[in-house]
Coordinates of C-alpha atoms in Angstrom, one line a residue:
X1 CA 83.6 283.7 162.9
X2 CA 84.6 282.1 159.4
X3 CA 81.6 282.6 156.6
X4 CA 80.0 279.2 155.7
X5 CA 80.9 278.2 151.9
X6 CA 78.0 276.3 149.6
X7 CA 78.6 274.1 146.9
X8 CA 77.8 275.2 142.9
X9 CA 75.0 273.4 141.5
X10 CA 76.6 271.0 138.8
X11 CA 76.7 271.6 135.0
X12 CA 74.9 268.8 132.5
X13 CA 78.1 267.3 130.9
X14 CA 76.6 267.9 127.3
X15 CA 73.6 270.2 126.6
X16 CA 71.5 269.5 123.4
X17 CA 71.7 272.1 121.1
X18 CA 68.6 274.5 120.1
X19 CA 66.0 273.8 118.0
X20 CA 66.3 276.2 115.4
X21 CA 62.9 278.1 114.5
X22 CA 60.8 276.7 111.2
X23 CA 61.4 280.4 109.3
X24 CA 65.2 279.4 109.6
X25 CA 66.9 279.1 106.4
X26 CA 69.6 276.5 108.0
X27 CA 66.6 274.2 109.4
X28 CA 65.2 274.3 105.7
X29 CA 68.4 273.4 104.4
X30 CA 68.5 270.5 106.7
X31 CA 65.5 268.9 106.7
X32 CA 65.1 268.9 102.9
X33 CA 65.7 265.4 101.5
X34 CA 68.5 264.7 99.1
X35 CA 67.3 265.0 95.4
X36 CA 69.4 263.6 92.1
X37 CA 69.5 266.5 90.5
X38 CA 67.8 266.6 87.3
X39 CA 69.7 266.8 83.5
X40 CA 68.2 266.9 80.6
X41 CA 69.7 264.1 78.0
X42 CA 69.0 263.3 74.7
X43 CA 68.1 259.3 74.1
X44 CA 70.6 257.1 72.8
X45 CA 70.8 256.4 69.2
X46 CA 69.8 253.3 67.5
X47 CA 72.6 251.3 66.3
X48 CA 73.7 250.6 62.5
X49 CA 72.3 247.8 60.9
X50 CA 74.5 244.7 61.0
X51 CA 76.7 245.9 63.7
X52 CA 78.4 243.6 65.8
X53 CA 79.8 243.7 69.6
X54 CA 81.9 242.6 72.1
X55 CA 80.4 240.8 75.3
X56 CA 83.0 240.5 78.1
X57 CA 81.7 238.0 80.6
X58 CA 83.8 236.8 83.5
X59 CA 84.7 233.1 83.5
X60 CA 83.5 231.8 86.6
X61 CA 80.0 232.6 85.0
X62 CA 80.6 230.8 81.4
X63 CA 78.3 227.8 81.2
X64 CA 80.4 224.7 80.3
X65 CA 77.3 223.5 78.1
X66 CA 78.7 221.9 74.5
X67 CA 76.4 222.9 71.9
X68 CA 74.1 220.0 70.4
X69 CA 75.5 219.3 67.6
X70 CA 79.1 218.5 69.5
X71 CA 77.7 216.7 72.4
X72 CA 78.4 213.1 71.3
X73 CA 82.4 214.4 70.7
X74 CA 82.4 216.1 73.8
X75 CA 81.5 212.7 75.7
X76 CA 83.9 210.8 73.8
X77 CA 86.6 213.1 74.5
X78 CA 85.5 213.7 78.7
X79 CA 85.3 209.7 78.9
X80 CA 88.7 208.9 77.2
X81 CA 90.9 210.4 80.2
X82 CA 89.0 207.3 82.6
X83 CA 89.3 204.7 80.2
X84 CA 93.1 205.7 80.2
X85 CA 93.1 206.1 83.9
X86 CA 91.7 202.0 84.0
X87 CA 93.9 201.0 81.7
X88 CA 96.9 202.5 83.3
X89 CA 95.5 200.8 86.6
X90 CA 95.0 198.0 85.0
X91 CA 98.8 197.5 83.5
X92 CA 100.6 198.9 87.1
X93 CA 98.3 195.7 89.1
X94 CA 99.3 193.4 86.7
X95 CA 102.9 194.1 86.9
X96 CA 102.9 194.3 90.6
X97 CA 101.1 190.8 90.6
X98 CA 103.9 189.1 88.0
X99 CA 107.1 191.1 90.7
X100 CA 104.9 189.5 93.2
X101 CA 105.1 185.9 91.4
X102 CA 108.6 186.2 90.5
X103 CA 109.6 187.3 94.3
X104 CA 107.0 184.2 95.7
X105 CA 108.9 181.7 93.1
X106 CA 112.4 183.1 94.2
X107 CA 111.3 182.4 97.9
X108 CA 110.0 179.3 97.1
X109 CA 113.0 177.9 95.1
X110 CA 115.8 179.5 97.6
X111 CA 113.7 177.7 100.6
X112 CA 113.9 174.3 99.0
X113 CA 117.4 174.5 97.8
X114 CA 118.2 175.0 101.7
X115 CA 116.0 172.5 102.6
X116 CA 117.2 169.8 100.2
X117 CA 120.6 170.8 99.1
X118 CA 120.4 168.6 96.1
X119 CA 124.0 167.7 94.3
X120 CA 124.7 166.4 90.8
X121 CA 124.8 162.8 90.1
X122 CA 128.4 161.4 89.3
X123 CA 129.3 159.3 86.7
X124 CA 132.4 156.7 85.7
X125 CA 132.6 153.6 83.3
X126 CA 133.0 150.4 85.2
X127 CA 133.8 148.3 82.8
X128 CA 133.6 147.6 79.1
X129 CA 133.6 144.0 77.0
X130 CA 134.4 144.4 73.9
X131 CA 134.3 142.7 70.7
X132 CA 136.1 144.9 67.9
X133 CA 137.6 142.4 65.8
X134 CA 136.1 143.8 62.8
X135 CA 137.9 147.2 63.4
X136 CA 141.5 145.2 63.6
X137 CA 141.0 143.0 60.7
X138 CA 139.1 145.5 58.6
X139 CA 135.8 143.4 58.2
X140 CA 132.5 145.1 58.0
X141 CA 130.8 141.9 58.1
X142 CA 131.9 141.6 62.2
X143 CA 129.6 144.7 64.1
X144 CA 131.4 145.5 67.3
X145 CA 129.7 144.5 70.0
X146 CA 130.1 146.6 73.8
X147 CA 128.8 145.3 77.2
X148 CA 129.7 148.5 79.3
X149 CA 129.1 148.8 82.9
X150 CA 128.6 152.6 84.0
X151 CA 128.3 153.6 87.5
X152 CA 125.8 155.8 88.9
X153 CA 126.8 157.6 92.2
X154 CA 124.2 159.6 94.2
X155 CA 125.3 159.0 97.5
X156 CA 126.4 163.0 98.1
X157 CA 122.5 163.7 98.0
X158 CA 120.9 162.8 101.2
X159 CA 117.2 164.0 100.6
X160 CA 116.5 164.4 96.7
X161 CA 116.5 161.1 94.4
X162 CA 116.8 160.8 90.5
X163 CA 114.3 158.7 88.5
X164 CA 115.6 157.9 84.7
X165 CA 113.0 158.2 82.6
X166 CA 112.9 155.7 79.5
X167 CA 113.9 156.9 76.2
X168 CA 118.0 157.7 76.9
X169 CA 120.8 156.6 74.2
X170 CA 124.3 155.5 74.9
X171 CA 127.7 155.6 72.5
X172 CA 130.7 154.8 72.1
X173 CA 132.7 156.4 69.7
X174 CA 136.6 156.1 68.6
X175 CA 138.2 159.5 66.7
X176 CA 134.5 161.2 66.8
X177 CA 133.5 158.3 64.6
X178 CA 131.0 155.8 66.2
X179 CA 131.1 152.3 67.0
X180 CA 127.7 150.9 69.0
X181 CA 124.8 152.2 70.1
X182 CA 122.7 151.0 73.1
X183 CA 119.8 151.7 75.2
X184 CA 119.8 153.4 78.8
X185 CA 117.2 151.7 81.2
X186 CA 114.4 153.2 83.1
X187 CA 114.9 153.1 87.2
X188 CA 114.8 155.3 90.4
X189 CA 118.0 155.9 91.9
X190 CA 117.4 157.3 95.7
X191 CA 119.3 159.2 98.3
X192 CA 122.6 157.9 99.3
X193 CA 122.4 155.5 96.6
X194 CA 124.8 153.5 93.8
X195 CA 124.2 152.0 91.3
X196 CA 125.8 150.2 88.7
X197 CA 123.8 150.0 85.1
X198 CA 124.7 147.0 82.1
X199 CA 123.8 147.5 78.9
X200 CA 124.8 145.9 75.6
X201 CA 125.2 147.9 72.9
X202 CA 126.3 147.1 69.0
X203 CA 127.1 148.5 66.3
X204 CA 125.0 149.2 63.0
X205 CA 125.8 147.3 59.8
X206 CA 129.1 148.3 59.0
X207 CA 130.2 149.0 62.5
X208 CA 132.1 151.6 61.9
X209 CA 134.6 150.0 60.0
X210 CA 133.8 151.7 56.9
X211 CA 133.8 154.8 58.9
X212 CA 136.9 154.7 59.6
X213 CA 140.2 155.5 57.1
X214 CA 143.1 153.6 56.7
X215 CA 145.5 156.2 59.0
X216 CA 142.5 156.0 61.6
X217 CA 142.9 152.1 61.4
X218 CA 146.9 152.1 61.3
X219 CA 146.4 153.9 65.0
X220 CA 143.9 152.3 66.1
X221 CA 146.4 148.9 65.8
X222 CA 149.1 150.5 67.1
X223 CA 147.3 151.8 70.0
X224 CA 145.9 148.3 70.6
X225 CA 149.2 146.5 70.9
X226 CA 150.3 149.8 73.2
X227 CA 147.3 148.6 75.7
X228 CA 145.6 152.0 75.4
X229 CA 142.9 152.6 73.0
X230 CA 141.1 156.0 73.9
X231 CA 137.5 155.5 73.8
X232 CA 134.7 158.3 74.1
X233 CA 131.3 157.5 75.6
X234 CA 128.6 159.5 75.8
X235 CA 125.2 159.8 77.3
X236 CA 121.5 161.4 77.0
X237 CA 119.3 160.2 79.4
X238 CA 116.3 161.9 80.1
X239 CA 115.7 162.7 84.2
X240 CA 113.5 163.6 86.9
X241 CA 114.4 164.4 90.4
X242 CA 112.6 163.7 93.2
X243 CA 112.8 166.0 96.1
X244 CA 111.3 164.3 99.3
X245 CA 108.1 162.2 98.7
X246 CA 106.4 165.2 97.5
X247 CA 108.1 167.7 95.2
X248 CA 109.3 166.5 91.5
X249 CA 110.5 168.3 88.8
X250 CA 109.9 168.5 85.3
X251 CA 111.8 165.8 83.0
X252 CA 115.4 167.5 81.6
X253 CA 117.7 165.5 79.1
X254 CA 120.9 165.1 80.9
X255 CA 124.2 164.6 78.8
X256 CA 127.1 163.3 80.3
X257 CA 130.3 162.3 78.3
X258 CA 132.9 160.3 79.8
X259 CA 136.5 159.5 78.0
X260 CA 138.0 156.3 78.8
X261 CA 141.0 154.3 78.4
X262 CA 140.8 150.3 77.4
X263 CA 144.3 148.3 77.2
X264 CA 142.4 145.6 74.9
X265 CA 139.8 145.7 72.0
X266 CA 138.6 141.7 72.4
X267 CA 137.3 140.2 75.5
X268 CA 136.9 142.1 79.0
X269 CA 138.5 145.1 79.0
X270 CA 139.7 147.4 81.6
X271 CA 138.8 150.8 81.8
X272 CA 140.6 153.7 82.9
X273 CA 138.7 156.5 83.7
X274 CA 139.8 160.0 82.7
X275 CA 136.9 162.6 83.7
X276 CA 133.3 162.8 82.8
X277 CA 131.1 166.0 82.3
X278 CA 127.5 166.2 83.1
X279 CA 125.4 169.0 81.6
X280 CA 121.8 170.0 81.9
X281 CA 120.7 173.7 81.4
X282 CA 117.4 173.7 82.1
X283 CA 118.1 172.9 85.9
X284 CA 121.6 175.1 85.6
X285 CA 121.2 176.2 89.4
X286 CA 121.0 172.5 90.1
X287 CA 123.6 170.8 88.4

């Protein structure tokens, strides 16, 4: 018959260790507390009279404190980097506020140029009555004397009008020397409009006659009794225009110059038309 087998007791996984007895020279050793062990030192000698030193001191703990007597400067100076700040605000608003004008006005002006699509006003001389017979014979006491008829065409504008404003001069000149003078009147002149203007003008005391020299009159003669004396007449008349009922402009002097062509210098004339110029640069994107 087999023998019956018991199970060992089990072992503590970790036994604490001994005490060790109080006579023990290693539990003395251990349970004495930690002393700094003692050195004698001498004392530290007073420094030198008027000796100076050097104090390192970290800057994150420097006190940004100006002394008194540089407290007024130091504001001054701390407040002059926002005043130049404001002013440099100040300057970049206003230019973004003129762009913002001049864009606005460019908007504005491009919309009503599309809108309106005004044209220049053309010009031509009807016709011109003349009495010149002081220039042929040579007699300042006889001032010429012009009736001219100049036509005003506005009919390629179909929305914008042009109102004369009082004040405009008309000449007529032979050879850049001139003969009468006259007065152009004041009226409105609308869309799709014509009109033809009269106006007398004469000649100052002399006429011209004394103006002119001899050679001047010699081909003045001869161009006479040819039936074509070049004539030169010019124009400042002083303008507004009119665009729609609401919108008018400012008032521009207009010039317009117009050379001619007249087979006779006495009685009604007629005038052949060679070109006229109109100029205005105030309203340059206009004209």
């Amino acid at each position: 018959m087999a023998d019956r087998v018991h199970p060992a007791p089990l072992l503590p996984l970790s036994t604490p260790p001994a005490p060790l007895p109080d006579d023990s020279p290693d539990a003395s050793a251990e349970t004495a507390p930690l002393r700094r062990p003692t050195t004698t030192s001498t004392p530290p000698t007073p420094p030198p009279a008027g000796a100076s030193y050097i104090v390192h001191v970290p800057k994150d703990q420097v006190l940004r404190v100006p002394p008194p007597d540089r407290e007024r400067r130091y504001r001054k100076l701390a407040a002059r980097p926002a005043r130049r700040r404001l002013l440099r605000r100040a300057c970049c608003c206003a230019c973004c506020a003129f762009l913002l004008l001049l864009v606005l006005a460019a908007a504005f002006v491009g919309v009503v140029y599309l809108v309106f699509r005004p044209r220049a006003p053309s010009f031509s001389v009807a016709s011109l009555s003349i009495d010149a017979r002081g220039l042929l014979l040579g007699d300042a006491s006889l001032p010429v004397r012009i009736d001219a008829d100049v036509r005003a065409d506005n009919d390629a504008n179909r929305k914008t009008g042009v109102d004369y404003r009082g004040g405009g001069q008309v000449a007529v000149s032979y050879s850049s020397v001139e003969l009468a003078r006259g007065r152009w009147p004041a009226f409105y002149q609308g869309p799709r409009n014509v009109t033809v203007v009269s106006m007398p003008l004469t000649g100052q005391e002399n006429g011209g006659v004394a103006m002119l020299t001899e050679e001047q009159r010699g081909g003045l003669a001869a161009e006479a009794a040819a039936g074509a004396v070049p004539l030169t007449v010019e124009a400042r008349v002083p303008v507004q225009v009119r665009l729609g009922k609401v919108l008018r402009t400012w008032t521009v002097d207009v010039w317009a110059r117009c050379d001619v062509t007249v087979d006779k210098l006495a009685g009604q004339a007629a005038a052949a038309n060679k070109g006229c110029t109109v100029k205005v640069k105030p309203l340059w994107w206009w004209w």
